[in-house]
PDB file of C-alpha atoms in Angstrom:
ATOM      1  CA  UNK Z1427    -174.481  64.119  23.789  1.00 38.00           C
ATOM      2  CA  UNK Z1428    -173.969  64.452  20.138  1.00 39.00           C
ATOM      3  CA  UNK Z1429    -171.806  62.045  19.055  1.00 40.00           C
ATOM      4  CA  UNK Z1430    -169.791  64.568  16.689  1.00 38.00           C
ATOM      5  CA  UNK Z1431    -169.114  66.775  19.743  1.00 41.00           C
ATOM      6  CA  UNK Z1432    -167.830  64.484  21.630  1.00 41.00           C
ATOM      7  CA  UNK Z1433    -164.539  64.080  21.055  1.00 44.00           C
ATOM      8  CA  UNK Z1434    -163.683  67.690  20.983  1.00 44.00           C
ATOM      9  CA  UNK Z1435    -165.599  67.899  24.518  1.00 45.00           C
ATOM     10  CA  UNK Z1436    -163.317  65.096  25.399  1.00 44.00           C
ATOM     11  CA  UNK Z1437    -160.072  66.895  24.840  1.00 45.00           C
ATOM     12  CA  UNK Z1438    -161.104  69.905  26.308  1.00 43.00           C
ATOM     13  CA  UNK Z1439    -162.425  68.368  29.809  1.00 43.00           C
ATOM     14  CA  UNK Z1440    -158.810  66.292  30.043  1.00 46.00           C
ATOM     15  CA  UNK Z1441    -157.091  67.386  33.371  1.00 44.00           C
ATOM     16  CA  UNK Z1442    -159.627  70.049  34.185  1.00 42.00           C
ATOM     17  CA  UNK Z1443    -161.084  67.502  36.783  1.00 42.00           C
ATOM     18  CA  UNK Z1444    -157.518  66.489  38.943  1.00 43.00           C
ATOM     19  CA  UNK Z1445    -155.119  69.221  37.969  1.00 43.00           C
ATOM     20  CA  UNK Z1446    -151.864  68.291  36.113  1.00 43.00           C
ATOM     21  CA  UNK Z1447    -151.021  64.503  36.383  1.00 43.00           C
ATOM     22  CA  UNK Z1448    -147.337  63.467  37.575  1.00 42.00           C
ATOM     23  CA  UNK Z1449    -145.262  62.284  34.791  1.00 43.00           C
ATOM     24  CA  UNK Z1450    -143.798  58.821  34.670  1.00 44.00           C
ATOM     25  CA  UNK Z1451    -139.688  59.221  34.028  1.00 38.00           C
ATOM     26  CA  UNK Z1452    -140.557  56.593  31.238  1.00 43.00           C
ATOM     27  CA  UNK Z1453    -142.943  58.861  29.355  1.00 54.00           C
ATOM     28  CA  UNK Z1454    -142.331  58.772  25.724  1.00 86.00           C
ATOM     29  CA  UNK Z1455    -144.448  61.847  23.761  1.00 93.00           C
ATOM     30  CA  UNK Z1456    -143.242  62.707  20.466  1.00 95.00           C
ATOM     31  CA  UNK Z1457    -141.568  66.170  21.318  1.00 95.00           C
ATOM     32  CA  UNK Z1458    -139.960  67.420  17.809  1.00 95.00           C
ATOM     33  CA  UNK Z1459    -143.083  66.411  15.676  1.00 97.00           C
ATOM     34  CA  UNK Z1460    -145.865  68.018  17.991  1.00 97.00           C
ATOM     35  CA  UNK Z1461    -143.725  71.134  18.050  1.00 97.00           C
ATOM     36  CA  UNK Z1462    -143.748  71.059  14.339  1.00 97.00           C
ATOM     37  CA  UNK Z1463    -147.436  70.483  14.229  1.00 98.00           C
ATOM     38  CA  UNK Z1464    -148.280  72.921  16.521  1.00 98.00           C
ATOM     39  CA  UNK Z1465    -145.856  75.591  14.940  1.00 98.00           C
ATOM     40  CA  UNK Z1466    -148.160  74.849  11.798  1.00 98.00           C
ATOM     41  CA  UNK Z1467    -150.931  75.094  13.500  1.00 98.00           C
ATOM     42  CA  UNK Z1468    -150.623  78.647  14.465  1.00 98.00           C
ATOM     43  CA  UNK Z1469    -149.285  80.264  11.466  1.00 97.00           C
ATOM     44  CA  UNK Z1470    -152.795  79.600  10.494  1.00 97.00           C
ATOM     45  CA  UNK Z1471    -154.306  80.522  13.541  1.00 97.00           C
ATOM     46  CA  UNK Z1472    -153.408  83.688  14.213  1.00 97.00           C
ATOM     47  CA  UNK Z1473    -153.609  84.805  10.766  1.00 97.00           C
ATOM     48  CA  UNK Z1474    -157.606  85.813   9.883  1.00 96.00           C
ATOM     49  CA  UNK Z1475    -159.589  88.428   7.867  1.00 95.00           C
ATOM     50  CA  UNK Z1476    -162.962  88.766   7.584  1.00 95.00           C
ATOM     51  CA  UNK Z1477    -163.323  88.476   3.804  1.00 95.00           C
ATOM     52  CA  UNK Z1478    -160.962  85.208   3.803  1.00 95.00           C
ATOM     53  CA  UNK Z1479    -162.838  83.564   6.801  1.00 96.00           C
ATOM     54  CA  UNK Z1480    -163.450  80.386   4.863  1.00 96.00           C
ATOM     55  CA  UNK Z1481    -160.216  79.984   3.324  1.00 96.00           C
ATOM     56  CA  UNK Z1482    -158.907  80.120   7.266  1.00 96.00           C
ATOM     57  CA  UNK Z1483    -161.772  77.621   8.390  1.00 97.00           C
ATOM     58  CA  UNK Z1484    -160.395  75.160   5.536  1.00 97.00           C
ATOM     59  CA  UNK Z1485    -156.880  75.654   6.230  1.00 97.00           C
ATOM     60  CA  UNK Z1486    -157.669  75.093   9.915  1.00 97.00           C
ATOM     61  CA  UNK Z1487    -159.271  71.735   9.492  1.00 97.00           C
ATOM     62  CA  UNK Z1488    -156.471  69.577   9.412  1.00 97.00           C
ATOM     63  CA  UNK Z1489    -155.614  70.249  12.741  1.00 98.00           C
ATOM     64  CA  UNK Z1490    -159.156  70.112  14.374  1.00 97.00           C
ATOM     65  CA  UNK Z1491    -160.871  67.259  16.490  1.00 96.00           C
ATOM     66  CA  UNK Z1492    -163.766  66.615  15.135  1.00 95.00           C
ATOM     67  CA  UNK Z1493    -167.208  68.708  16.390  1.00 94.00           C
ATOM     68  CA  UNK Z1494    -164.651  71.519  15.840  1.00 95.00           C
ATOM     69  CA  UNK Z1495    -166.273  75.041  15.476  1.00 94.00           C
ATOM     70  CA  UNK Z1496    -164.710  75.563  11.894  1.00 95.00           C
ATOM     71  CA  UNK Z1497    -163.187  79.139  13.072  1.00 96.00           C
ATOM     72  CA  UNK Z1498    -161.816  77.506  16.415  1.00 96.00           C
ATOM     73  CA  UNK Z1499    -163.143  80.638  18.528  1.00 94.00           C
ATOM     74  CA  UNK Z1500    -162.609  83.700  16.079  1.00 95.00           C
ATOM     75  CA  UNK Z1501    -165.932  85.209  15.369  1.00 95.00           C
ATOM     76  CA  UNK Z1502    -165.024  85.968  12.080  1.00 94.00           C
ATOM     77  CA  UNK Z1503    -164.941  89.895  12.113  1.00 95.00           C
ATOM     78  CA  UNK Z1504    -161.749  91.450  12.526  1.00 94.00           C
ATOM     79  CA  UNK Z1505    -158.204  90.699  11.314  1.00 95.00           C
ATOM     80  CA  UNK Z1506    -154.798  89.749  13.114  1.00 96.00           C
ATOM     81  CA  UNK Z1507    -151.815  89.351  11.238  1.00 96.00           C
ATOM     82  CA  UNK Z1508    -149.037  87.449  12.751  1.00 96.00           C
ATOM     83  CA  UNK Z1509    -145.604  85.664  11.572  1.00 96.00           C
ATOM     84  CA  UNK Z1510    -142.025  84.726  12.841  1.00 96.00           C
ATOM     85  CA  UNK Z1511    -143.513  81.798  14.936  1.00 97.00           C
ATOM     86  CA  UNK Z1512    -141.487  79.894  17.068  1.00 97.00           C
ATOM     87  CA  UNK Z1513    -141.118  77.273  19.715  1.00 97.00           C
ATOM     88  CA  UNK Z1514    -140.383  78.395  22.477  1.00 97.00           C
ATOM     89  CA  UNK Z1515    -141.405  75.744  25.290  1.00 96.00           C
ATOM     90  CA  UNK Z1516    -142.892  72.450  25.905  1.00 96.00           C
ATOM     91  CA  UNK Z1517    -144.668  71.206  29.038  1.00 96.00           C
ATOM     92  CA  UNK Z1518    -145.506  67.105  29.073  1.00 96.00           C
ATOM     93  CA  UNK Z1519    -148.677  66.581  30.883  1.00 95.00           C
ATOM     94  CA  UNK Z1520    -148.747  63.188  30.124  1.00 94.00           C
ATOM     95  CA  UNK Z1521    -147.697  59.941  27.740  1.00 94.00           C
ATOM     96  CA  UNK Z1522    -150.284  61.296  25.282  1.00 96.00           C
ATOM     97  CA  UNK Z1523    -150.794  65.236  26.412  1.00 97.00           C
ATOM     98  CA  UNK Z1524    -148.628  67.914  26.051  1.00 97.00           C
ATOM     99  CA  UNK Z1525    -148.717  71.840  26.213  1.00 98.00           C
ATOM    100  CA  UNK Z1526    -146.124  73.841  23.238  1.00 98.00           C
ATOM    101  CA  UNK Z1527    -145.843  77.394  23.852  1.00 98.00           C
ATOM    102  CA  UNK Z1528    -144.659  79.296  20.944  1.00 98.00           C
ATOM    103  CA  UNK Z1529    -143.319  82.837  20.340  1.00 98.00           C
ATOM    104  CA  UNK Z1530    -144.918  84.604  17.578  1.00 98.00           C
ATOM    105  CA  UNK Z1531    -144.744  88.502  16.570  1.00 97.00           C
ATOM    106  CA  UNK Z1532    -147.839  90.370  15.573  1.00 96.00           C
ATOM    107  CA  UNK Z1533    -147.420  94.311  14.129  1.00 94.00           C
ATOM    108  CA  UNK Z1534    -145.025  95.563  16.983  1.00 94.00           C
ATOM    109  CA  UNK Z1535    -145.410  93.172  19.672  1.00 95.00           C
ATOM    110  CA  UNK Z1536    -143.596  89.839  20.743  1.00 96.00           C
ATOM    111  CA  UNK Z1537    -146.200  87.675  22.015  1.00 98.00           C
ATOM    112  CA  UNK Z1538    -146.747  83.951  22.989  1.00 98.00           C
ATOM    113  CA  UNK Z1539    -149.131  81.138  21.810  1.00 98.00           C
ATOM    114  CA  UNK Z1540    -149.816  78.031  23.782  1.00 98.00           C
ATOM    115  CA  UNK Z1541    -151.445  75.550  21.619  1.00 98.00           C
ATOM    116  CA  UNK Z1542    -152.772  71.877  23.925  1.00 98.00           C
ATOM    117  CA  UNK Z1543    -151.961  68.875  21.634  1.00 98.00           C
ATOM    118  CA  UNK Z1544    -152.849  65.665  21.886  1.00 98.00           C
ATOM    119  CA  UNK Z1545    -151.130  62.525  19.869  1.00 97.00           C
ATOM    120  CA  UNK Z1546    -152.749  59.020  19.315  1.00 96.00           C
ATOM    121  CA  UNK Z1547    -149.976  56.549  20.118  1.00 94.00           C
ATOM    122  CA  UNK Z1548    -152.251  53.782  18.318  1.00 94.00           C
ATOM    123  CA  UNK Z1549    -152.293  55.697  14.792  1.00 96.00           C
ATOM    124  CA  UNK Z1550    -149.163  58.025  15.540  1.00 95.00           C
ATOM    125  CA  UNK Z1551    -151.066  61.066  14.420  1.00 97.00           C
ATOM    126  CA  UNK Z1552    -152.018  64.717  16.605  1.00 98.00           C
ATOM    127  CA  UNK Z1553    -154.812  67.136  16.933  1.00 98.00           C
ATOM    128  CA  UNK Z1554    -155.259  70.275  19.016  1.00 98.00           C
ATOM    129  CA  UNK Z1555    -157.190  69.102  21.833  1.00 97.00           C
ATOM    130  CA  UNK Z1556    -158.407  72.643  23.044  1.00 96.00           C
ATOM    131  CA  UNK Z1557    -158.278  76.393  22.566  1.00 97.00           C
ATOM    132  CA  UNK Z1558    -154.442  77.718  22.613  1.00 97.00           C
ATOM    133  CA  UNK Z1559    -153.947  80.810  24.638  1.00 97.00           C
ATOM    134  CA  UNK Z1560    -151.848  84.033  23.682  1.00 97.00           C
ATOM    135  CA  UNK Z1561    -149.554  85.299  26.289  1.00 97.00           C
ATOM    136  CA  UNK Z1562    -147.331  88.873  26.674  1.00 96.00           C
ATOM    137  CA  UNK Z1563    -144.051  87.555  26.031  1.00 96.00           C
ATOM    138  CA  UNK Z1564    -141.404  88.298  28.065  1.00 95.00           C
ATOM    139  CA  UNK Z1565    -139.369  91.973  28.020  1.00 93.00           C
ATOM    140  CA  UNK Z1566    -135.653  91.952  27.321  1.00 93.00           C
ATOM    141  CA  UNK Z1567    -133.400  91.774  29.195  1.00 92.00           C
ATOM    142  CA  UNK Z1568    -131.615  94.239  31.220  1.00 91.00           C
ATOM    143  CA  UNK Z1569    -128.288  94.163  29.434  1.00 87.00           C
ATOM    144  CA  UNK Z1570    -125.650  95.475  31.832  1.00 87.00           C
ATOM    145  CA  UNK Z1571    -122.579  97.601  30.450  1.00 83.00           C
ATOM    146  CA  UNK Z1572    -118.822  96.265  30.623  1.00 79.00           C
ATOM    147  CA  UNK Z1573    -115.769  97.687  30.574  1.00 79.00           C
ATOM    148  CA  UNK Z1574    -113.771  97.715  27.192  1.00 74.00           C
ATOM    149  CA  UNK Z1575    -110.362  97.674  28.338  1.00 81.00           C
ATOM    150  CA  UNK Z1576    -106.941  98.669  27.498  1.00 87.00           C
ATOM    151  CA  UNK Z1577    -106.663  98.918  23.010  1.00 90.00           C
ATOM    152  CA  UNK Z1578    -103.969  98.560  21.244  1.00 91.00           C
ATOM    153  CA  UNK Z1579    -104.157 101.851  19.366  1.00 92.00           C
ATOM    154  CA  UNK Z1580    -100.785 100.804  17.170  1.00 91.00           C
ATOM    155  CA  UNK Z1581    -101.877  97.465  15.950  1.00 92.00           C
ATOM    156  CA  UNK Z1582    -105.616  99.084  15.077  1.00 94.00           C
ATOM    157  CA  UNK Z1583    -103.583 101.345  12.763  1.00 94.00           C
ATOM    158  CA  UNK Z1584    -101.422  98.503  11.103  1.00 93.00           C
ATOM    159  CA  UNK Z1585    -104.434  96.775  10.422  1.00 94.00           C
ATOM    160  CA  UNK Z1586    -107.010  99.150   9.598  1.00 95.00           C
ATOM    161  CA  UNK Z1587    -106.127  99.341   5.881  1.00 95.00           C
ATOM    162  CA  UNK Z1588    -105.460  96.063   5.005  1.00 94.00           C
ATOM    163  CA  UNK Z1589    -108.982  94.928   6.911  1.00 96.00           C
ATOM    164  CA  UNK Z1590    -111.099  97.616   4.822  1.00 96.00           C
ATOM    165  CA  UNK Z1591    -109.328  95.695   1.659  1.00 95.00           C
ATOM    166  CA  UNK Z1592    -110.336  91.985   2.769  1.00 95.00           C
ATOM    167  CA  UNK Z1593    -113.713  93.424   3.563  1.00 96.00           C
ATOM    168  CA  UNK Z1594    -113.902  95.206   0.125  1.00 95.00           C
ATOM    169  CA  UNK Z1595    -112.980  91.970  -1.190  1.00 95.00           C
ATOM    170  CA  UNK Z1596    -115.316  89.634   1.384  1.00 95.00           C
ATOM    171  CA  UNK Z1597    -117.952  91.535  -0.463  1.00 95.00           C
ATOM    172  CA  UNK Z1598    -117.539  90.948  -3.651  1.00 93.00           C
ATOM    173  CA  UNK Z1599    -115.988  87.095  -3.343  1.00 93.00           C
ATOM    174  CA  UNK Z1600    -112.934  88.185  -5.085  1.00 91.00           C
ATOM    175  CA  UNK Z1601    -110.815  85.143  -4.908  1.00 90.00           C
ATOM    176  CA  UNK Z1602    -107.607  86.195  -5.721  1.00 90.00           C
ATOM    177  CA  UNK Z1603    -107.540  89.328  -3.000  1.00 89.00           C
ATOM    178  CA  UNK Z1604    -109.261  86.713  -0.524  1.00 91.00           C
ATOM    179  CA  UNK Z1605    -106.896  84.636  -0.332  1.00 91.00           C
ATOM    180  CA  UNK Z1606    -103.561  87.454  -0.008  1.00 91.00           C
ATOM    181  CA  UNK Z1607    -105.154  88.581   3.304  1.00 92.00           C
ATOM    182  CA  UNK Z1608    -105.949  84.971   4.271  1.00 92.00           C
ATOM    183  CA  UNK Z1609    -103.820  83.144   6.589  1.00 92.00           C
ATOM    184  CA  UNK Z1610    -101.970  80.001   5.419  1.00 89.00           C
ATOM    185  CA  UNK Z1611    -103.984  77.145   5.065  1.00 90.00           C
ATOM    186  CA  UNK Z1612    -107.509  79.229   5.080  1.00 92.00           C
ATOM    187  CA  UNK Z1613    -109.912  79.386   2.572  1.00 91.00           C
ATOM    188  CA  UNK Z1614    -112.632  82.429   2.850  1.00 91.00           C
ATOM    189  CA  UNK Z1615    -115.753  82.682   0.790  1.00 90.00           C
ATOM    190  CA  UNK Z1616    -117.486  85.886   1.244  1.00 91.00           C
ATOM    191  CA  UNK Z1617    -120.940  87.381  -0.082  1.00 93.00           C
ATOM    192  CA  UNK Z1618    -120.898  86.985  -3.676  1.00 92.00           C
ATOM    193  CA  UNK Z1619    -121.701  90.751  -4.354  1.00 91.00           C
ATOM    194  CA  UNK Z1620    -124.663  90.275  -2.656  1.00 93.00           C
ATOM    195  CA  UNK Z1621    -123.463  93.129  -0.672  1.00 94.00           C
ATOM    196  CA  UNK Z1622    -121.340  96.055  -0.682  1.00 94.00           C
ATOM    197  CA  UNK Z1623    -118.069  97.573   1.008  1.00 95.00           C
ATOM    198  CA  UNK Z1624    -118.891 101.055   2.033  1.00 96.00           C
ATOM    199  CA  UNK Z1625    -117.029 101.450   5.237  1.00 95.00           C
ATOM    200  CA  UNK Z1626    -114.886 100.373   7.923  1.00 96.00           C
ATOM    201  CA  UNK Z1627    -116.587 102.016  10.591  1.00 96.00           C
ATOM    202  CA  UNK Z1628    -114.356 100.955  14.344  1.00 94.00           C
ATOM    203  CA  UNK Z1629    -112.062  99.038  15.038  1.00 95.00           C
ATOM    204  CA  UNK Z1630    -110.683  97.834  17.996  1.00 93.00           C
ATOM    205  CA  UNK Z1631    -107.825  95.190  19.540  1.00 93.00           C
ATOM    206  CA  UNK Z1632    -107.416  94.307  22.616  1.00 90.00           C
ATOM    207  CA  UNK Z1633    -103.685  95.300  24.084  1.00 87.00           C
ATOM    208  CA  UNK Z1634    -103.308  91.584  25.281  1.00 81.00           C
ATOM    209  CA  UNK Z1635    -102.012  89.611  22.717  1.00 73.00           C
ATOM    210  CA  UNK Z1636     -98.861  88.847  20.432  1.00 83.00           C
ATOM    211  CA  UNK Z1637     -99.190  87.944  17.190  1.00 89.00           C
ATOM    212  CA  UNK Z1638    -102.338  86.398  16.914  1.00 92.00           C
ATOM    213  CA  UNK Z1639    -105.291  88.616  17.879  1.00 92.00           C
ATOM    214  CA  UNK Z1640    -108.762  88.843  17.801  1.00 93.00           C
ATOM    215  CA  UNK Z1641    -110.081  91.973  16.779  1.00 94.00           C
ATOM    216  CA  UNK Z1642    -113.541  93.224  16.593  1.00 95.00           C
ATOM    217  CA  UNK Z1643    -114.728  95.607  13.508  1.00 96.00           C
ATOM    218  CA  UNK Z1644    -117.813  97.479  12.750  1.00 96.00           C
ATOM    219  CA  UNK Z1645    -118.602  97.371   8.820  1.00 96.00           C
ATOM    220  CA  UNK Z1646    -120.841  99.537   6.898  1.00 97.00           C
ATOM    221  CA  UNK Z1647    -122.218  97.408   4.170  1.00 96.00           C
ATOM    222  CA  UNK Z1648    -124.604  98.446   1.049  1.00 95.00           C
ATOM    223  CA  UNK Z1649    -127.610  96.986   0.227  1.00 90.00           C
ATOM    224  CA  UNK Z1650    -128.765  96.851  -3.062  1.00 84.00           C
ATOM    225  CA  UNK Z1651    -132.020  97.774  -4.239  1.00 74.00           C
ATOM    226  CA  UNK Z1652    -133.247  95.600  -6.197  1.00 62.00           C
ATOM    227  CA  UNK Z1653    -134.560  97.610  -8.863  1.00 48.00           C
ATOM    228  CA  UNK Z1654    -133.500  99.068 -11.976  1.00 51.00           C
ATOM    229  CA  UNK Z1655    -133.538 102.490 -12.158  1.00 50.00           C
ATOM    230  CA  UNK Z1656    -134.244 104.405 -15.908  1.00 51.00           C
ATOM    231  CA  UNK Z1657    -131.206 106.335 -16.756  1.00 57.00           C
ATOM    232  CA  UNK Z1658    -131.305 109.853 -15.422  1.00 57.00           C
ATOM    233  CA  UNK Z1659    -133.718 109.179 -13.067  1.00 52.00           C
ATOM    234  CA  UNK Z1660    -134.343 109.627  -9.200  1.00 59.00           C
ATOM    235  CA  UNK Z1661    -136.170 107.050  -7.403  1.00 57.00           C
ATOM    236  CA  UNK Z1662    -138.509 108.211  -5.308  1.00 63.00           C
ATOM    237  CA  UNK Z1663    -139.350 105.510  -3.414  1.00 64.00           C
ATOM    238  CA  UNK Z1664    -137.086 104.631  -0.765  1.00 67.00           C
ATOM    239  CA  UNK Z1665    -137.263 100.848  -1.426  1.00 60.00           C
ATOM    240  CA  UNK Z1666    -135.839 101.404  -4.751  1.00 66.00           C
ATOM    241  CA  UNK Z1667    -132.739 103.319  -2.579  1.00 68.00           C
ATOM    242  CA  UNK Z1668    -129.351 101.248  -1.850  1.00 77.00           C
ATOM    243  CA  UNK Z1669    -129.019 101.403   1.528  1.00 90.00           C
ATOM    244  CA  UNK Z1670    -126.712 100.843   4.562  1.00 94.00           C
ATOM    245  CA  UNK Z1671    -126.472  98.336   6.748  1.00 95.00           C
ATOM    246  CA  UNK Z1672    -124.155  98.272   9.943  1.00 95.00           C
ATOM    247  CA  UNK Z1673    -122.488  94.689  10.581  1.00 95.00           C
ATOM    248  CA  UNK Z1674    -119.875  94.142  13.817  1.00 96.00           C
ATOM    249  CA  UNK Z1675    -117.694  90.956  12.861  1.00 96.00           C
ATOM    250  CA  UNK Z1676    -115.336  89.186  15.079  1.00 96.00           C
ATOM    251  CA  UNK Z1677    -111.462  88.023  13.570  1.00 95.00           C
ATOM    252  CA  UNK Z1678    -109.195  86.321  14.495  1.00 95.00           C
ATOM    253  CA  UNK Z1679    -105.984  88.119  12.632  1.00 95.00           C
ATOM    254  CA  UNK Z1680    -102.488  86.774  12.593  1.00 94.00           C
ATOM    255  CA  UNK Z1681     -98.915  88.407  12.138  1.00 92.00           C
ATOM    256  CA  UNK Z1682     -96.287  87.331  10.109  1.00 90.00           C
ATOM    257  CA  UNK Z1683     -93.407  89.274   9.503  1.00 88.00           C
ATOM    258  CA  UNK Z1684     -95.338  93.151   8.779  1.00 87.00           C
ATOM    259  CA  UNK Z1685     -98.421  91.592   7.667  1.00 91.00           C
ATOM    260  CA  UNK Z1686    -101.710  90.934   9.090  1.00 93.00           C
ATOM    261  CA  UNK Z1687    -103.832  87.750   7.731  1.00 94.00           C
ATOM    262  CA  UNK Z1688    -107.396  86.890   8.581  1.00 95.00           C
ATOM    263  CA  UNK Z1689    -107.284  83.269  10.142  1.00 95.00           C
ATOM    264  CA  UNK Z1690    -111.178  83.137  10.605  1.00 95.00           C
ATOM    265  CA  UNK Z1691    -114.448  85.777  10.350  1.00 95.00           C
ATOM    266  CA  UNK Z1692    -116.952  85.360  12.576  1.00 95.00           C
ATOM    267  CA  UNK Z1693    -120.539  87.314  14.117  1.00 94.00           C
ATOM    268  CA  UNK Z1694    -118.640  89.484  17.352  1.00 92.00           C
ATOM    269  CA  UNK Z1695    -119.617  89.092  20.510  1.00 88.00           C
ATOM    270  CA  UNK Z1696    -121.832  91.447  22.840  1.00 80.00           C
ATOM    271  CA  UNK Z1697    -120.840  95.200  22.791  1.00 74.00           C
ATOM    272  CA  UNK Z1698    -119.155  97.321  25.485  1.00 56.00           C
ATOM    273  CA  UNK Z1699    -120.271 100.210  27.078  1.00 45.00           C
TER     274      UNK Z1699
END
């Protein structure tokens, strides 16, 4: 056998022969780090071109056994474009083997990439000891519809007004108006002006409750553009368009006296319907 080969040949025939070993409770592999590696790894991977095949095979290398075919499998025709890659599992073979299954998204599909690693406990370093393996990724979920219960129609109308002002306010980090509609004690940042108020969409509050509620709100935000348009003119690109961007916010509000403060602003929780 060439001796080059051999390692790689090495890695790929581990557990073929017996199946999966049993794993000791005292196994120690180095989860976190051959996660990172792996994540690595396959942003490289599963990114190729044909006119930028040896750029891949050099970018590749570091994570190769050696005997490594420098294109790991790709034929070098073709291109894939993939990004948003993820860990998404881990299975421990063994002290030294393990498995790290990764989510990735490529054009309009969700897909998964398990990537074999192997890590030298003698010179604390890894290497992918085999071809990975994409996988469909799982569908969503069925998300089944709840009931919204009894609103408070009265307190949605108290409060719409001053809530369209804090979020007008949110917006632009205005200080001053921040901290009128904040409760006592509370200090709230906002964006900075990296976005816009546009609208206060919904509202809703729960009937259940005295003073201190928490109250759900759909915001319309705008996004800026970016770019800076020549007076008079139209852009025709819609890029160069400020657009909209629909936000649902969970706060907890509270009364005092026949005011309304914002104790805390938070992402809301799961729709209804």
């Amino acid at each position: 056998m060439n001796g080059v080969r051999a390692p790689f040949e090495r890695f790929t025939r581990q557990g073929a022969a017996g199946g999966s070993p049993s794993v000791s409770a005292d196994t120690e592999f180095p989860l976190s780090r051959a996660t990172s590696f792996a994540s690595q790894f396959a942003a490289v991977y599963l990114n190729f071109e044909a006119i930028r095949s040896q750029e891949r095979a050099a970018r590749l290398a570091p994570y190769l056994p050696d005997g490594a075919e420098a294109q790991f499998g790709w034929d070098g025709l073709g291109r894939m474009a993939a990004g948003a890659v993820q860990p998404y599992g881990t299975e421990i073979v063994d002290r030294d083997n393990a498995v790290v299954t990764l989510a990735f998204q490529s054009g309009n599909r969700r897909q998964l990439l398990s990537v074999p690693v192997f890590h030298d406990s003698q010179t604390d370093r890894f290497v992918v000891s085999g071809r990975p393996g994409i996988l469909p990724a799982p569908t969503p979920a069925n998300l089944p519809p709840v009931s919204a219960g009894e609103r408070d129609e009265a307190a949605e109308a108290e409060l719409r007004t001053p809530l369209a002002d804090f979020f007008k306010a949110y917006a632009a980090s205005d200080t001053a108006s921040l901290q009128r509609y904040a409760a006592a004690g509370v200090t709230l940042e906002g964006f900075g002006g990296a976005f816009t108020f546009v609208q206060l969409k919904s509202l809703s509050v729960p009937l259940v409750g005295g003073a201190t509620r928490d109250v759900t709100a759909t915001v319309v935000w705008g996004v800026p553009s970016g770019a800076t348009p020549s007076p008079g003119s139209t852009p025709s690109d819609p890029g160069d368009m400020s657009g909209k961007l629909e936000q649902a916010y969970l706060l907890t509000v509270v009364k005092q006296g026949d005011k309304w403060f914002v104790k805390d602003i938070r992402g809301a929780q799961r729709s209804v319907g």
